[in-house]
Coordinates of C-alpha atoms and ligand atoms in Angstrom, one line a residue:
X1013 CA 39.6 -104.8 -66.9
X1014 CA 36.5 -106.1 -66.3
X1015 CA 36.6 -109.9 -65.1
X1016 CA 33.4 -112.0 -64.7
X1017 CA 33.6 -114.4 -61.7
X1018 CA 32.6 -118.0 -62.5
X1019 CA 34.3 -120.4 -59.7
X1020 CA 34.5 -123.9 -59.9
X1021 CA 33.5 -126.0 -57.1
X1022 CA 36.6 -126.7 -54.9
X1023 CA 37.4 -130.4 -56.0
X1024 CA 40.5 -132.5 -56.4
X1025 CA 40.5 -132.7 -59.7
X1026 CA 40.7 -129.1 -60.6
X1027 CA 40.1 -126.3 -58.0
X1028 CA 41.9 -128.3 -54.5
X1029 CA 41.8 -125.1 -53.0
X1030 CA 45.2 -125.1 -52.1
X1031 CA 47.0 -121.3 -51.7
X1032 CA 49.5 -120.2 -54.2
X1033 CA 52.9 -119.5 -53.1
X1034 CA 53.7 -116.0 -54.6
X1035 CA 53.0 -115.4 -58.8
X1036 CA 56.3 -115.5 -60.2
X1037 CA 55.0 -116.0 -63.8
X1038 CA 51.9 -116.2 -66.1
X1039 CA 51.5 -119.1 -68.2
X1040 CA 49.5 -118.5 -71.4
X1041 CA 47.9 -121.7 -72.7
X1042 CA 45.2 -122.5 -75.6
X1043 CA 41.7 -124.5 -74.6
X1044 CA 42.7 -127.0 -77.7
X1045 CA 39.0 -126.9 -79.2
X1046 CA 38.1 -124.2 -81.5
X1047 CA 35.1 -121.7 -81.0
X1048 CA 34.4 -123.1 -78.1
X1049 CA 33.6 -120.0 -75.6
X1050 CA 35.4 -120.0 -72.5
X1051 CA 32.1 -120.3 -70.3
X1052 CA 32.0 -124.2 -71.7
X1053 CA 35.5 -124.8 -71.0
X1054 CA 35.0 -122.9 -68.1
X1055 CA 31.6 -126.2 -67.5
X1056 CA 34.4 -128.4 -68.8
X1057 CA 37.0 -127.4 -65.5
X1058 CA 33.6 -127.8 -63.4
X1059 CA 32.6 -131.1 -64.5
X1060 CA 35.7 -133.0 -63.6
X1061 CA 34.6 -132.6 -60.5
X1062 CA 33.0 -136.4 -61.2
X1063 CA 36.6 -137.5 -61.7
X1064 CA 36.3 -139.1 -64.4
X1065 CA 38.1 -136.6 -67.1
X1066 CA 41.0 -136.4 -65.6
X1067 CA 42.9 -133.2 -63.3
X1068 CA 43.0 -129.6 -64.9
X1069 CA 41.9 -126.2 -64.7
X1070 CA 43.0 -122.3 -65.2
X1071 CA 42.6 -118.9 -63.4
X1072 CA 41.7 -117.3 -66.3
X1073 CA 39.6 -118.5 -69.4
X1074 CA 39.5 -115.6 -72.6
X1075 CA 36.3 -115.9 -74.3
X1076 CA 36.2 -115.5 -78.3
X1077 CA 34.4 -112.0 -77.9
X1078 CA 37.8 -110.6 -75.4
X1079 CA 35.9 -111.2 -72.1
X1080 CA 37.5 -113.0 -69.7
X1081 CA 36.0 -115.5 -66.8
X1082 CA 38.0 -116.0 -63.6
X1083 CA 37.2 -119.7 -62.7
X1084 CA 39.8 -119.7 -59.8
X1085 CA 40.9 -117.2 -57.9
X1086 CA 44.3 -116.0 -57.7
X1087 CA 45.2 -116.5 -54.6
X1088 CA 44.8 -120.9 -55.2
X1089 CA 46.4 -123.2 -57.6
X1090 CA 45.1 -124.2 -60.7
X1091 CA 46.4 -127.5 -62.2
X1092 CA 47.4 -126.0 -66.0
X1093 CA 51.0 -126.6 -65.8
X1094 CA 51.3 -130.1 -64.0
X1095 CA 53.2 -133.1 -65.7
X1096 CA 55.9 -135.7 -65.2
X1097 CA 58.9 -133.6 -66.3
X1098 CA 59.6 -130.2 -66.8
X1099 CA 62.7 -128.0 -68.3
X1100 CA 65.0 -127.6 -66.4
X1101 CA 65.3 -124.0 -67.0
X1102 CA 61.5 -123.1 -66.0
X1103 CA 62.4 -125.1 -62.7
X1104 CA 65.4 -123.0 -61.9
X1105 CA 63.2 -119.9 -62.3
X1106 CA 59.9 -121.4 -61.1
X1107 CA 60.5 -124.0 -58.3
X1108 CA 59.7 -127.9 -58.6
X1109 CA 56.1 -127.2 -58.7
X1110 CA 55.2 -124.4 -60.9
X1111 CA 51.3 -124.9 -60.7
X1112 CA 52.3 -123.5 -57.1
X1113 CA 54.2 -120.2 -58.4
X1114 CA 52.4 -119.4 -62.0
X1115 CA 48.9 -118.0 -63.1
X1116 CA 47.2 -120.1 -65.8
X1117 CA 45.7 -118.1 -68.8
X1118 CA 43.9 -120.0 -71.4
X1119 CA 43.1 -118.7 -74.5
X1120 CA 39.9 -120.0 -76.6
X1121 CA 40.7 -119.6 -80.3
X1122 CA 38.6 -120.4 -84.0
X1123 CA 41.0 -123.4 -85.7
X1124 CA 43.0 -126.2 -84.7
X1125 CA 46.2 -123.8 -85.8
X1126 CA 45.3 -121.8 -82.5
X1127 CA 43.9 -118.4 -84.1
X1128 CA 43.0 -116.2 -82.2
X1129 CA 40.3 -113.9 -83.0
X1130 CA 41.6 -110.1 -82.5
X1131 CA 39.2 -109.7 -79.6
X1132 CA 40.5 -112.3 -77.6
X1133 CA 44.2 -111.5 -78.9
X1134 CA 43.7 -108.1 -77.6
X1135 CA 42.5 -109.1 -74.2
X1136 CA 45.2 -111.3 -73.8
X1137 CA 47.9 -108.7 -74.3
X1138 CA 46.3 -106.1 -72.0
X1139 CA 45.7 -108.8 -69.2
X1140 CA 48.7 -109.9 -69.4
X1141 CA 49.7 -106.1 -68.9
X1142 CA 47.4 -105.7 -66.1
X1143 CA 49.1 -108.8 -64.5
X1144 CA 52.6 -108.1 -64.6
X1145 CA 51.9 -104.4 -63.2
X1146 CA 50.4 -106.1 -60.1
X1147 CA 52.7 -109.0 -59.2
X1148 CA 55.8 -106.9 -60.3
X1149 CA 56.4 -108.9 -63.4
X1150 CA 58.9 -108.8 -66.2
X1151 CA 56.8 -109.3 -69.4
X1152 CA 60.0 -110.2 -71.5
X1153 CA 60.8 -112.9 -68.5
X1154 CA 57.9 -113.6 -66.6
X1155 CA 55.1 -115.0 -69.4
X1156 CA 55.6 -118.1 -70.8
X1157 CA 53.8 -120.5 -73.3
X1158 CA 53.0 -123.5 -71.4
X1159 CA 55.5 -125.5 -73.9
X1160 CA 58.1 -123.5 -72.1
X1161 CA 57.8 -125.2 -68.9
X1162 CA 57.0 -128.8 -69.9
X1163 CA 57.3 -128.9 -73.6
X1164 CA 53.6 -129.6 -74.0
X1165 CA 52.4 -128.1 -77.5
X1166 CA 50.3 -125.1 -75.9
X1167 CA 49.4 -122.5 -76.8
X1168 CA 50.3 -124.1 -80.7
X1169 CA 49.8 -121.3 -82.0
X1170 CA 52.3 -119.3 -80.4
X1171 CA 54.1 -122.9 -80.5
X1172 CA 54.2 -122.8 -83.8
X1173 CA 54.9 -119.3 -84.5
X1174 CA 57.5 -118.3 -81.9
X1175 CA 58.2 -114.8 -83.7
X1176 CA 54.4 -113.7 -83.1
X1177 CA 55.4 -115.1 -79.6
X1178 CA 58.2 -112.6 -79.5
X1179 CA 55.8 -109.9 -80.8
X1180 CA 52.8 -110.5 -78.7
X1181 CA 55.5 -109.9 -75.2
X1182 CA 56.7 -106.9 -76.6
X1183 CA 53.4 -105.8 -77.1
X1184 CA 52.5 -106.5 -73.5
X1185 CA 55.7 -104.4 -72.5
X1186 CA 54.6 -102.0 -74.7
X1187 CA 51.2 -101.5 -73.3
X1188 CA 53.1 -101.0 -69.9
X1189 CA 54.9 -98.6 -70.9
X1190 CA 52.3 -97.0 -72.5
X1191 CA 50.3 -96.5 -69.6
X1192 CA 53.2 -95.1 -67.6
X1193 CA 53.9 -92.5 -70.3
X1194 CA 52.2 -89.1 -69.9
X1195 CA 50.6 -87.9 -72.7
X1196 CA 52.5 -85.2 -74.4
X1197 CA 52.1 -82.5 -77.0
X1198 CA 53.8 -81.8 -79.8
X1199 CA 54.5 -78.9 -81.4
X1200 CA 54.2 -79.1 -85.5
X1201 CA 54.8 -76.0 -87.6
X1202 CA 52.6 -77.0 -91.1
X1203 CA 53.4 -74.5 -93.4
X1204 CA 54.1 -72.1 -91.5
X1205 CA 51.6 -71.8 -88.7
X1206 CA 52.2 -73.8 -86.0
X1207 CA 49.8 -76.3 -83.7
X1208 CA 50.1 -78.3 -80.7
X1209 CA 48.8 -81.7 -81.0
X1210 CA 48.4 -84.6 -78.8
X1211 CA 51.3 -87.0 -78.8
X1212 CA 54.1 -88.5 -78.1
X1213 CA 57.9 -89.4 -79.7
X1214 CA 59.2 -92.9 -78.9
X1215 CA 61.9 -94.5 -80.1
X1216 CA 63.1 -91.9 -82.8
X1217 CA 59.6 -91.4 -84.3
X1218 CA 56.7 -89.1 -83.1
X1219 CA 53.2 -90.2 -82.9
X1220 CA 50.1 -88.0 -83.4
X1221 CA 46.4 -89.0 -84.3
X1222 CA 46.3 -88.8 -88.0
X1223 CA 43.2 -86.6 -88.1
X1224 CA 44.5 -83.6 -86.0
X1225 CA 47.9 -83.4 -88.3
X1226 CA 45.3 -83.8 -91.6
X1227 CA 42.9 -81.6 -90.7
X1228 CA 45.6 -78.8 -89.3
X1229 CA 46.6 -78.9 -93.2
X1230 CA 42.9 -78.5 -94.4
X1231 CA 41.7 -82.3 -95.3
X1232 CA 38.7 -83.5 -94.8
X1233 CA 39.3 -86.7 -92.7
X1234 CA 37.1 -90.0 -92.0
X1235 CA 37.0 -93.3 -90.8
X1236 CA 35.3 -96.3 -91.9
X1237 CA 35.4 -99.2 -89.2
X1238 CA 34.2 -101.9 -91.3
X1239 CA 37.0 -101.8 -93.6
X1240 CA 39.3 -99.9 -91.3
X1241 CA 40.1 -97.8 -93.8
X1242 CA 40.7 -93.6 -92.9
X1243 CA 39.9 -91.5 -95.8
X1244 CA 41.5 -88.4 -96.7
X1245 CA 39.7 -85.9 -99.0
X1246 CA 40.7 -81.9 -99.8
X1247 CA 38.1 -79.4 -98.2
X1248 CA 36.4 -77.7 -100.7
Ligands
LIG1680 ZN1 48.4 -125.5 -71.8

């Protein structure tokens, strides 16, 4: 993926330049001000510089439009995950300092729900993806909402929605796996005569592109992307 680098200043207040132990987990967190794009809360990290907004910061800021802005690399801590207490079970996994073992992703989104727009959404699951391949991640373990390590509502929507949480792991695993699997063919016999189309069978049920199987049994198949809609006519 492509990743634009943006670095903050090294600073005590957000990028202390300090080296990260090893990644043993990706926190995924929401900027908490809507349609904002992540190049001003990317200015927001910078600014704290001053000191006088406070300590905070994340690796990774994922703009409204799906790109992504590395604001510190990640090789350092970022302070995203700080606070007074934690849960227990994220220190047991994590260590007593998880800023020092976790990557920080935060999210930009277009409510105060936490919606995200599908751009963003989608950037976020193959990152995440991209991530767990390199530091050997379990995406079922290893990513966690930043409410799971301190209780902190973030990211809400995920918060408040824990089954899209559920979903939106599974699709990162999915996306793994995905990329591992070869692609296959598939042999169909329609009516008769038989073709080999690209695809592959995955838990019980076979996947092919739509348009190969349609036009193998002599439709007429297009797409429209502004409604999303594929439409199947007879060949005359
Ligand atoms: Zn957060």
């Amino acid at each position: 993926m492509q990743i634009q680098k943006d670095l903050l200043t090294i600073n005590e207040y957000s990028r202390p330049g300090t080296k990260l132990k090893k990644v043993q987990g990706i926190v995924v967190h929401w900027v908490a001000n809507p349609n904002t794009s992540a190049k001003a809360n990317r200015n927001f990290f910078e600014n704290r510089k001053n000191g006088k907004s406070g300590y905070g910061s994340a690796h990774y800021i994922i703009d409204l439009d799906g790109s992504i802005i590395m604001a510190i690399p990640p090789e350092e801590v970022a302070y995203h995950v700080g606070a007074e207490s934690y849960r227990s079970e994220a220190l047991k996994r994590l260590g007593s300092y998880p800023n020092s073992t976790t990557l920080g992703i935060e999210c930009t989104h277009v409510d105060w729900n936490g919606k995200m727009t599908d751009k963003t959404y989608e950037s976020l699951i193959l990152f995440c993806a991209e991530l767990c391949k390199k530091y050997n991640l379990d995406p079922l373990a290893d990513l966690y909402r930043h409410y799971d390590i301190t209780g902190k509502i973030c990211h809400k929507w995920f918060v408040d929605h824990p089954d899209k949480w559920e979903k939106f792991k599974q699709k990162v695993k999915e996306c793994m796996d995905g990329a591992a699997e070869n692609k296959e063919q598939v042999k169909f016999n329609l009516l008769g005569k038989e073709h080999l189309v690209e695809g592959f069978i995955k838990d019980g049920k076979t996947y092919v592109p739509a348009r190969e199987l349609l036009e193998a049994l002599g439709f007429t198949v297009g797409w429209e992307a502004e409604t999303k809609t594929v439409s199947v006519k007879k060949k005359n």
